[in-house]
PDB file of C-alpha atoms in Angstrom:
ATOM      1  CA  VAL E  56     116.292  87.997  77.480  1.00  0.00           C
ATOM      2  CA  ASN E  57     116.453  90.831  79.993  1.00  0.00           C
ATOM      3  CA  GLN E  58     120.228  90.995  79.680  1.00  0.00           C
ATOM      4  CA  ILE E  59     119.973  91.308  75.900  1.00  0.00           C
ATOM      5  CA  ALA E  60     117.495  94.149  76.295  1.00  0.00           C
ATOM      6  CA  TYR E  61     119.655  95.838  78.929  1.00  0.00           C
ATOM      7  CA  PHE E  62     122.718  95.536  76.702  1.00  0.00           C
ATOM      8  CA  SER E  63     120.795  97.287  73.925  1.00  0.00           C
ATOM      9  CA  ILE E  64     119.708 100.064  76.305  1.00  0.00           C
ATOM     10  CA  LEU E  65     123.297 100.323  77.553  1.00  0.00           C
ATOM     11  CA  ARG E  66     124.544 100.862  74.012  1.00  0.00           C
ATOM     12  CA  ILE E  67     122.095 103.721  73.530  1.00  0.00           C
ATOM     13  CA  ALA E  68     122.922 105.282  76.913  1.00  0.00           C
ATOM     14  CA  THR E  69     126.705 105.064  76.520  1.00  0.00           C
ATOM     15  CA  GLY E  70     126.348 106.364  72.970  1.00  0.00           C
ATOM     16  CA  ALA E  71     124.755 109.506  74.404  1.00  0.00           C
ATOM     17  CA  ASP E  72     127.620 109.886  76.872  1.00  0.00           C
ATOM     18  CA  LEU E  73     130.216 109.484  74.143  1.00  0.00           C
ATOM     19  CA  GLU E  74     128.437 111.947  71.872  1.00  0.00           C
ATOM     20  CA  GLY E  75     128.216 114.453  74.697  1.00  0.00           C
ATOM     21  CA  ALA E  76     131.919 114.089  75.428  1.00  0.00           C
ATOM     22  CA  GLN E  77     132.852 114.512  71.772  1.00  0.00           C
ATOM     23  CA  ARG E  78     130.630 117.551  71.282  1.00  0.00           C
ATOM     24  CA  LYS E  79     131.466 118.879  74.773  1.00  0.00           C
ATOM     25  CA  VAL E  80     127.819 119.239  75.730  1.00  0.00           C
ATOM     26  CA  ALA E  81     125.881 117.974  78.725  1.00  0.00           C
ATOM     27  CA  SER E  82     124.727 114.361  78.487  1.00  0.00           C
ATOM     28  CA  ALA E  83     122.645 111.961  80.564  1.00  0.00           C
ATOM     29  CA  GLY E  84     123.317 108.355  79.670  1.00  0.00           C
ATOM     30  CA  GLN E  85     124.276 105.197  81.497  1.00  0.00           C
ATOM     31  CA  VAL E  86     125.077 106.539  84.981  1.00  0.00           C
ATOM     32  CA  VAL E  87     121.992 108.755  85.139  1.00  0.00           C
ATOM     33  CA  TYR E  88     119.754 105.949  83.859  1.00  0.00           C
ATOM     34  CA  ASP E  89     121.158 103.449  86.376  1.00  0.00           C
ATOM     35  CA  VAL E  90     120.829 105.853  89.314  1.00  0.00           C
ATOM     36  CA  GLY E  91     117.259 106.703  88.362  1.00  0.00           C
ATOM     37  CA  PHE E  92     116.397 103.025  87.955  1.00  0.00           C
ATOM     38  CA  LEU E  93     117.861 102.056  91.351  1.00  0.00           C
ATOM     39  CA  ILE E  94     116.047 104.862  93.174  1.00  0.00           C
ATOM     40  CA  THR E  95     112.680 103.875  91.746  1.00  0.00           C
ATOM     41  CA  GLN E  96     113.222 100.154  92.416  1.00  0.00           C
ATOM     42  CA  VAL E  97     113.250 100.700  96.192  1.00  0.00           C
ATOM     43  CA  PRO E  98     109.422 100.700  96.637  1.00  0.00           C
ATOM     44  CA  HIS E  99     109.191  97.595  94.462  1.00  0.00           C
ATOM     45  CA  GLY E 100     111.804  95.763  96.524  1.00  0.00           C
ATOM     46  CA  VAL E 101     110.314  96.747  99.877  1.00  0.00           C
ATOM     47  CA  ILE E 102     106.583  96.552  99.129  1.00  0.00           C
ATOM     48  CA  THR E 103     105.849  94.443  96.048  1.00  0.00           C
ATOM     49  CA  VAL E 104     108.396  91.694  96.626  1.00  0.00           C
ATOM     50  CA  SER E 105     107.320  91.378 100.271  1.00  0.00           C
ATOM     51  CA  LEU E 106     103.636  91.013  99.386  1.00  0.00           C
ATOM     52  CA  ALA E 107     104.400  88.638  96.513  1.00  0.00           C
ATOM     53  CA  THR E 108     106.527  86.441  98.780  1.00  0.00           C
ATOM     54  CA  ALA E 109     103.736  86.241 101.337  1.00  0.00           C
ATOM     55  CA  MET E 110     101.142  85.546  98.638  1.00  0.00           C
ATOM     56  CA  ILE E 111     102.868  82.719  96.740  1.00  0.00           C
ATOM     57  CA  PRO E 112     102.180  79.824  99.215  1.00  0.00           C
ATOM     58  CA  THR E 113      98.448  80.623  99.213  1.00  0.00           C
ATOM     59  CA  LEU E 114      98.302  80.902  95.428  1.00  0.00           C
ATOM     60  CA  ALA E 115     100.250  77.676  94.992  1.00  0.00           C
ATOM     61  CA  ALA E 116      97.900  75.810  97.334  1.00  0.00           C
ATOM     62  CA  LEU E 117      94.826  77.148  95.524  1.00  0.00           C
ATOM     63  CA  ALA E 118      96.321  76.244  92.141  1.00  0.00           C
ATOM     64  CA  ALA E 119      97.115  72.716  93.367  1.00  0.00           C
ATOM     65  CA  ASP E 120      93.477  72.340  94.467  1.00  0.00           C
ATOM     66  CA  ARG E 121      92.343  73.746  91.099  1.00  0.00           C
ATOM     67  CA  ASN E 122      90.456  76.446  92.993  1.00  0.00           C
ATOM     68  CA  LEU E 123      91.116  79.017  90.282  1.00  0.00           C
ATOM     69  CA  GLY E 124      88.249  81.282  91.261  1.00  0.00           C
ATOM     70  CA  ARG E 125      89.699  81.798  94.727  1.00  0.00           C
ATOM     71  CA  LEU E 126      93.164  82.173  93.196  1.00  0.00           C
ATOM     72  CA  ARG E 127      91.854  85.037  91.072  1.00  0.00           C
ATOM     73  CA  LEU E 128      90.332  86.727  94.125  1.00  0.00           C
ATOM     74  CA  GLU E 129      93.556  86.425  96.163  1.00  0.00           C
ATOM     75  CA  LEU E 130      95.696  87.654  93.287  1.00  0.00           C
ATOM     76  CA  GLY E 131      93.390  90.616  92.663  1.00  0.00           C
ATOM     77  CA  ARG E 132      93.365  91.485  96.363  1.00  0.00           C
ATOM     78  CA  THR E 133      97.174  91.515  96.512  1.00  0.00           C
ATOM     79  CA  ILE E 134      97.362  93.673  93.393  1.00  0.00           C
ATOM     80  CA  ARG E 135      94.976  96.195  94.943  1.00  0.00           C
ATOM     81  CA  LEU E 136      96.955  96.308  98.192  1.00  0.00           C
ATOM     82  CA  THR E 137     100.175  96.832  96.254  1.00  0.00           C
ATOM     83  CA  LEU E 138      98.712  99.552  94.057  1.00  0.00           C
ATOM     84  CA  MET E 139      97.349 101.315  97.133  1.00  0.00           C
ATOM     85  CA  LEU E 140     100.928 101.693  98.361  1.00  0.00           C
ATOM     86  CA  VAL E 141     103.033 101.856  95.201  1.00  0.00           C
ATOM     87  CA  ALA E 142     100.834 104.117  93.037  1.00  0.00           C
ATOM     88  CA  PRO E 143     100.908 107.114  95.451  1.00  0.00           C
ATOM     89  CA  ILE E 144     104.673 106.713  95.737  1.00  0.00           C
ATOM     90  CA  ALA E 145     104.908 106.710  91.941  1.00  0.00           C
ATOM     91  CA  VAL E 146     102.885 109.942  91.799  1.00  0.00           C
ATOM     92  CA  ALA E 147     105.193 111.473  94.405  1.00  0.00           C
ATOM     93  CA  VAL E 148     108.212 110.376  92.368  1.00  0.00           C
ATOM     94  CA  ALA E 149     106.726 111.909  89.213  1.00  0.00           C
ATOM     95  CA  CYS E 150     106.040 115.221  90.971  1.00  0.00           C
ATOM     96  CA  LEU E 151     109.105 115.390  93.225  1.00  0.00           C
ATOM     97  CA  GLY E 152     111.760 113.778  91.020  1.00  0.00           C
ATOM     98  CA  PRO E 153     114.115 116.806  91.047  1.00  0.00           C
ATOM     99  CA  LEU E 154     113.946 117.047  94.849  1.00  0.00           C
ATOM    100  CA  ILE E 155     114.505 113.311  95.271  1.00  0.00           C
ATOM    101  CA  ALA E 156     117.539 113.495  93.004  1.00  0.00           C
ATOM    102  CA  ALA E 157     118.899 116.532  94.848  1.00  0.00           C
ATOM    103  CA  VAL E 158     118.637 114.672  98.169  1.00  0.00           C
ATOM    104  CA  LEU E 159     119.803 111.204  97.113  1.00  0.00           C
ATOM    105  CA  ALA E 160     122.327 112.142  94.415  1.00  0.00           C
ATOM    106  CA  GLY E 161     123.254 115.702  95.330  1.00  0.00           C
ATOM    107  CA  PHE E 162     126.798 114.862  96.320  1.00  0.00           C
ATOM    108  CA  GLY E 163     129.875 113.079  94.993  1.00  0.00           C
ATOM    109  CA  ALA E 164     130.338 112.345  91.295  1.00  0.00           C
ATOM    110  CA  ALA E 165     126.613 112.575  90.556  1.00  0.00           C
ATOM    111  CA  LYS E 166     126.199 116.088  91.982  1.00  0.00           C
ATOM    112  CA  GLY E 167     126.465 117.822  88.616  1.00  0.00           C
ATOM    113  CA  ASN E 168     123.745 115.625  87.073  1.00  0.00           C
ATOM    114  CA  THR E 169     120.945 116.063  89.618  1.00  0.00           C
ATOM    115  CA  ALA E 170     118.654 117.839  87.121  1.00  0.00           C
ATOM    116  CA  ALA E 171     118.983 115.010  84.605  1.00  0.00           C
ATOM    117  CA  ILE E 172     118.644 112.386  87.343  1.00  0.00           C
ATOM    118  CA  GLY E 173     115.523 114.141  88.611  1.00  0.00           C
ATOM    119  CA  ALA E 174     113.912 114.076  85.174  1.00  0.00           C
ATOM    120  CA  THR E 175     114.849 110.417  84.771  1.00  0.00           C
ATOM    121  CA  VAL E 176     113.476 109.521  88.213  1.00  0.00           C
ATOM    122  CA  SER E 177     110.191 111.226  87.329  1.00  0.00           C
ATOM    123  CA  ALA E 178     110.050 109.365  84.009  1.00  0.00           C
ATOM    124  CA  PHE E 179     110.471 106.046  85.847  1.00  0.00           C
ATOM    125  CA  ALA E 180     107.234 106.694  87.791  1.00  0.00           C
ATOM    126  CA  LEU E 181     105.164 104.905  85.133  1.00  0.00           C
ATOM    127  CA  ALA E 182     107.451 101.885  85.341  1.00  0.00           C
ATOM    128  CA  MET E 183     107.051 101.706  89.115  1.00  0.00           C
ATOM    129  CA  VAL E 184     103.356 100.932  88.738  1.00  0.00           C
ATOM    130  CA  MET E 185     103.502  98.810  85.591  1.00  0.00           C
ATOM    131  CA  PHE E 186     106.521  96.744  86.595  1.00  0.00           C
ATOM    132  CA  SER E 187     105.204  95.986  90.095  1.00  0.00           C
ATOM    133  CA  THR E 188     101.722  95.027  88.872  1.00  0.00           C
ATOM    134  CA  HIS E 189     103.131  92.853  86.100  1.00  0.00           C
ATOM    135  CA  TYR E 190     105.460  91.220  88.646  1.00  0.00           C
ATOM    136  CA  LEU E 191     102.456  90.208  90.757  1.00  0.00           C
ATOM    137  CA  VAL E 192     100.461  88.880  87.809  1.00  0.00           C
ATOM    138  CA  LEU E 193     103.367  86.597  86.906  1.00  0.00           C
ATOM    139  CA  ARG E 194     103.095  85.020  90.378  1.00  0.00           C
ATOM    140  CA  GLY E 195      99.750  83.647  89.215  1.00  0.00           C
ATOM    141  CA  PHE E 196     101.486  81.794  86.379  1.00  0.00           C
ATOM    142  CA  TYR E 197     104.215  80.504  88.696  1.00  0.00           C
ATOM    143  CA  ALA E 198     101.612  79.276  91.193  1.00  0.00           C
ATOM    144  CA  MET E 199     100.157  77.161  88.372  1.00  0.00           C
ATOM    145  CA  GLU E 200     103.684  75.857  87.615  1.00  0.00           C
ATOM    146  CA  ASP E 201     103.781  77.664  84.288  1.00  0.00           C
ATOM    147  CA  THR E 202     107.153  79.283  83.575  1.00  0.00           C
ATOM    148  CA  ARG E 203     106.930  79.071  79.797  1.00  0.00           C
ATOM    149  CA  THR E 204     104.246  81.738  79.374  1.00  0.00           C
ATOM    150  CA  PRO E 205     106.101  84.350  81.476  1.00  0.00           C
ATOM    151  CA  PHE E 206     109.179  83.734  79.327  1.00  0.00           C
ATOM    152  CA  PHE E 207     107.364  84.547  76.094  1.00  0.00           C
ATOM    153  CA  ILE E 208     105.720  87.574  77.702  1.00  0.00           C
ATOM    154  CA  GLN E 209     109.153  88.769  78.766  1.00  0.00           C
ATOM    155  CA  VAL E 210     110.403  88.357  75.214  1.00  0.00           C
ATOM    156  CA  ALA E 211     107.626  90.705  74.070  1.00  0.00           C
ATOM    157  CA  ILE E 212     108.466  93.210  76.826  1.00  0.00           C
ATOM    158  CA  ALA E 213     112.173  93.160  76.020  1.00  0.00           C
ATOM    159  CA  ALA E 214     111.498  93.641  72.318  1.00  0.00           C
ATOM    160  CA  ALA E 215     109.091  96.501  73.030  1.00  0.00           C
ATOM    161  CA  ASN E 216     111.614  98.114  75.370  1.00  0.00           C
ATOM    162  CA  VAL E 217     114.354  98.072  72.736  1.00  0.00           C
ATOM    163  CA  VAL E 218     112.095  99.313  69.926  1.00  0.00           C
ATOM    164  CA  LEU E 219     110.607 102.089  72.051  1.00  0.00           C
ATOM    165  CA  ALA E 220     114.060 103.096  73.271  1.00  0.00           C
ATOM    166  CA  LEU E 221     115.315 103.404  69.702  1.00  0.00           C
ATOM    167  CA  VAL E 222     112.258 105.352  68.585  1.00  0.00           C
ATOM    168  CA  LEU E 223     112.131 107.733  71.556  1.00  0.00           C
ATOM    169  CA  THR E 224     115.858 108.504  71.561  1.00  0.00           C
ATOM    170  CA  ALA E 225     116.169 109.019  67.811  1.00  0.00           C
ATOM    171  CA  ASN E 226     117.551 112.533  67.260  1.00  0.00           C
ATOM    172  CA  ALA E 227     117.118 113.294  70.982  1.00  0.00           C
ATOM    173  CA  ALA E 228     119.429 115.739  72.737  1.00  0.00           C
ATOM    174  CA  THR E 229     122.093 113.893  74.734  1.00  0.00           C
ATOM    175  CA  ILE E 230     120.798 115.378  77.999  1.00  0.00           C
ATOM    176  CA  GLU E 231     117.348 113.831  77.380  1.00  0.00           C
ATOM    177  CA  VAL E 232     118.410 110.269  76.521  1.00  0.00           C
ATOM    178  CA  SER E 233     118.173 108.731  80.025  1.00  0.00           C
ATOM    179  CA  THR E 234     114.732 110.283  80.571  1.00  0.00           C
ATOM    180  CA  ARG E 235     113.429 108.871  77.307  1.00  0.00           C
ATOM    181  CA  LEU E 236     114.908 105.457  78.072  1.00  0.00           C
ATOM    182  CA  ALA E 237     113.091 105.479  81.415  1.00  0.00           C
ATOM    183  CA  LEU E 238     109.825 106.304  79.678  1.00  0.00           C
ATOM    184  CA  ALA E 239     110.418 103.501  77.151  1.00  0.00           C
ATOM    185  CA  TYR E 240     110.918 101.069  80.047  1.00  0.00           C
ATOM    186  CA  GLY E 241     107.600 102.049  81.615  1.00  0.00           C
ATOM    187  CA  LEU E 242     105.699 101.853  78.341  1.00  0.00           C
ATOM    188  CA  ALA E 243     107.175  98.415  77.598  1.00  0.00           C
ATOM    189  CA  TYR E 244     106.043  97.067  80.953  1.00  0.00           C
ATOM    190  CA  GLY E 245     102.654  98.684  80.435  1.00  0.00           C
ATOM    191  CA  ALA E 246     102.312  96.627  77.269  1.00  0.00           C
ATOM    192  CA  GLY E 247     103.570  93.568  79.150  1.00  0.00           C
ATOM    193  CA  LEU E 248     100.958  94.101  81.861  1.00  0.00           C
ATOM    194  CA  ILE E 249      98.171  94.184  79.283  1.00  0.00           C
ATOM    195  CA  ILE E 250      99.455  90.919  77.774  1.00  0.00           C
ATOM    196  CA  SER E 251      99.938  89.135  81.113  1.00  0.00           C
ATOM    197  CA  VAL E 252      96.499  90.172  82.437  1.00  0.00           C
ATOM    198  CA  SER E 253      94.817  89.117  79.179  1.00  0.00           C
ATOM    199  CA  VAL E 254      96.506  85.705  79.138  1.00  0.00           C
ATOM    200  CA  ILE E 255      95.960  84.836  82.799  1.00  0.00           C
ATOM    201  CA  SER E 256      92.325  85.996  82.630  1.00  0.00           C
ATOM    202  CA  ARG E 257      91.651  83.242  80.101  1.00  0.00           C
ATOM    203  CA  ARG E 258      92.783  80.680  82.682  1.00  0.00           C
ATOM    204  CA  ILE E 259      91.471  81.924  86.025  1.00  0.00           C
ATOM    205  CA  GLY E 260      88.676  84.292  85.047  1.00  0.00           C
ATOM    206  CA  ARG E 261      88.579  88.006  84.444  1.00  0.00           C
ATOM    207  CA  LEU E 262      91.213  89.645  86.633  1.00  0.00           C
ATOM    208  CA  ALA E 263      90.044  93.173  85.715  1.00  0.00           C
ATOM    209  CA  ASP E 264      86.595  92.503  87.175  1.00  0.00           C
ATOM    210  CA  HIS E 265      84.096  95.066  88.458  1.00  0.00           C
ATOM    211  CA  GLU E 266      85.790  95.281  91.860  1.00  0.00           C
ATOM    212  CA  MET E 267      89.203  95.928  90.294  1.00  0.00           C
ATOM    213  CA  VAL E 268      87.881  98.512  87.821  1.00  0.00           C
ATOM    214  CA  SER E 269      86.002 100.337  90.592  1.00  0.00           C
ATOM    215  CA  PHE E 270      89.115 100.333  92.780  1.00  0.00           C
ATOM    216  CA  VAL E 271      91.341 101.665  90.002  1.00  0.00           C
ATOM    217  CA  ALA E 272      88.864 104.434  89.143  1.00  0.00           C
ATOM    218  CA  ARG E 273      88.683 105.581  92.760  1.00  0.00           C
ATOM    219  CA  LEU E 274      92.450 105.268  93.151  1.00  0.00           C
ATOM    220  CA  VAL E 275      93.012 107.466  90.084  1.00  0.00           C
ATOM    221  CA  ALA E 276      90.855 110.157  91.709  1.00  0.00           C
ATOM    222  CA  VAL E 277      92.979 109.942  94.873  1.00  0.00           C
ATOM    223  CA  LEU E 278      96.170 110.114  92.815  1.00  0.00           C
ATOM    224  CA  ALA E 279      94.919 113.197  90.957  1.00  0.00           C
ATOM    225  CA  LEU E 280      94.239 114.923  94.276  1.00  0.00           C
ATOM    226  CA  THR E 281      97.658 113.895  95.558  1.00  0.00           C
ATOM    227  CA  ALA E 282      99.429 115.178  92.454  1.00  0.00           C
ATOM    228  CA  ALA E 283      97.629 118.526  92.752  1.00  0.00           C
ATOM    229  CA  VAL E 284      98.654 118.851  96.401  1.00  0.00           C
ATOM    230  CA  LEU E 285     102.270 117.893  95.699  1.00  0.00           C
ATOM    231  CA  LEU E 286     102.655 120.263  92.770  1.00  0.00           C
ATOM    232  CA  GLY E 287     100.840 123.014  94.654  1.00  0.00           C
ATOM    233  CA  GLY E 288     103.080 122.456  97.665  1.00  0.00           C
ATOM    234  CA  ARG E 289     106.195 122.714  95.522  1.00  0.00           C
ATOM    235  CA  TRP E 290     104.922 125.869  93.858  1.00  0.00           C
ATOM    236  CA  ALA E 291     104.075 127.492  97.211  1.00  0.00           C
ATOM    237  CA  TRP E 292     107.433 126.563  98.758  1.00  0.00           C
ATOM    238  CA  GLU E 293     109.462 127.774  95.815  1.00  0.00           C
ATOM    239  CA  THR E 294     107.392 130.948  95.508  1.00  0.00           C
ATOM    240  CA  VAL E 295     108.020 131.876  99.122  1.00  0.00           C
ATOM    241  CA  ILE E 296     111.491 130.412  99.742  1.00  0.00           C
ATOM    242  CA  GLY E 297     112.860 129.737  96.261  1.00  0.00           C
ATOM    243  CA  SER E 298     114.164 126.706  94.376  1.00  0.00           C
ATOM    244  CA  ASN E 299     116.338 124.476  96.566  1.00  0.00           C
ATOM    245  CA  THR E 300     117.562 121.711  94.264  1.00  0.00           C
ATOM    246  CA  GLY E 301     121.118 123.074  94.532  1.00  0.00           C
ATOM    247  CA  ASN E 302     121.126 123.051  98.344  1.00  0.00           C
ATOM    248  CA  TRP E 303     121.004 119.577  99.891  1.00  0.00           C
ATOM    249  CA  LEU E 304     119.602 120.594 103.277  1.00  0.00           C
ATOM    250  CA  MET E 305     116.948 122.906 101.859  1.00  0.00           C
ATOM    251  CA  ALA E 306     116.003 120.324  99.231  1.00  0.00           C
ATOM    252  CA  LEU E 307     115.558 117.757 102.016  1.00  0.00           C
ATOM    253  CA  SER E 308     113.405 120.182 103.990  1.00  0.00           C
ATOM    254  CA  GLU E 309     111.188 120.902 101.004  1.00  0.00           C
ATOM    255  CA  LEU E 310     110.938 117.191 100.181  1.00  0.00           C
ATOM    256  CA  LEU E 311     109.850 116.306 103.726  1.00  0.00           C
ATOM    257  CA  VAL E 312     107.277 119.093 103.998  1.00  0.00           C
ATOM    258  CA  VAL E 313     105.725 118.565 100.568  1.00  0.00           C
ATOM    259  CA  SER E 314     105.756 114.770 101.006  1.00  0.00           C
ATOM    260  CA  ALA E 315     103.909 115.146 104.316  1.00  0.00           C
ATOM    261  CA  LEU E 316     101.233 117.142 102.512  1.00  0.00           C
ATOM    262  CA  GLY E 317     101.056 114.373  99.914  1.00  0.00           C
ATOM    263  CA  VAL E 318     100.572 111.723 102.614  1.00  0.00           C
ATOM    264  CA  LEU E 319      97.724 113.737 104.115  1.00  0.00           C
ATOM    265  CA  ALA E 320      96.168 114.040 100.663  1.00  0.00           C
ATOM    266  CA  VAL E 321      96.354 110.265 100.159  1.00  0.00           C
ATOM    267  CA  LEU E 322      94.781 109.580 103.555  1.00  0.00           C
ATOM    268  CA  ALA E 323      92.009 112.123 103.016  1.00  0.00           C
ATOM    269  CA  GLY E 324      91.365 110.987  99.451  1.00  0.00           C
ATOM    270  CA  ALA E 325      91.282 107.302 100.400  1.00  0.00           C
ATOM    271  CA  ARG E 326      88.803 108.049 103.161  1.00  0.00           C
ATOM    272  CA  LEU E 327      86.647 110.107 100.810  1.00  0.00           C
ATOM    273  CA  MET E 328      86.757 107.414  98.097  1.00  0.00           C
ATOM    274  CA  ARG E 329      86.235 104.637 100.670  1.00  0.00           C
ATOM    275  CA  LEU E 330      89.341 102.689  99.721  1.00  0.00           C
ATOM    276  CA  ALA E 331      89.283  99.917 102.302  1.00  0.00           C
ATOM    277  CA  GLU E 332      92.677  98.647 101.110  1.00  0.00           C
ATOM    278  CA  LEU E 333      94.481 101.547 102.794  1.00  0.00           C
ATOM    279  CA  ARG E 334      92.607 100.994 106.047  1.00  0.00           C
ATOM    280  CA  TYR E 335      93.592  97.325 105.914  1.00  0.00           C
ATOM    281  CA  VAL E 336      97.273  98.158 105.410  1.00  0.00           C
ATOM    282  CA  ILE E 337      97.307 100.697 108.240  1.00  0.00           C
ATOM    283  CA  SER E 338      95.496  98.410 110.651  1.00  0.00           C
ATOM    284  CA  SER E 339      97.819  95.518 109.792  1.00  0.00           C
ATOM    285  CA  VAL E 340     100.903  97.637 110.459  1.00  0.00           C
ATOM    286  CA  LEU E 341      99.495  98.937 113.760  1.00  0.00           C
ATOM    287  CA  ARG E 342      98.688  95.392 114.906  1.00  0.00           C
ATOM    288  CA  ARG E 343     102.313  94.419 114.267  1.00  0.00           C
TER     289      ARG E 343
END
């Protein structure tokens, strides 16, 4: 199902490249989309997959014992830990996409497309959160030995991705196609997350309980503070020193400095909002 959806997206992306070549205008299609996707999949691969792998044995044991209440608590706890790490990264990606592209793709064949890659990377920020959270929710189904439900949910996601991609790219400029495809991907997985949470809540109890809603509300406040600091840091840097997306070394310097400010904002905001999940992560890493 995913391959069918990807083939459809590929047709749209390569169509933009071909149109750009024929009209001799700038385009951002397959290569830009793929580069943006790969960059934004790194936090998922490092953080979400690691936590999901560690969580599965516990969930499977709880499901085998029919202890669904405890399963819900463990699944919710892992989702909160993941969001505490992935969501701030997604905000940083949304705010610093052009700098990230300039640093990671500012050389070789992709050098001329860093602006388009940066916009696409930023557009993938929504998908980083939705995809990772949905990925964790599916582990609840797998723990209960249910692979049929995730398949049908994935059918809905794939269909939504294709429809949204067609709608969002209709009459779009060729240079904007990859960015709109990235946004369609995030929206599709947002819809998939709503479906997966609704379905699993009928089996194990309400996953979006009071604790989860309170956590998300406080996390959103932290993310808003972080976004303000990141955007303010970029504005201050570029006001004093100038835009650096065309200079790899200066772009790296700006990225490191502004990112450091963002990290401080996350730490201060989490402390102010009393997000124990971040303290748990930090203490766990220090113990290791």
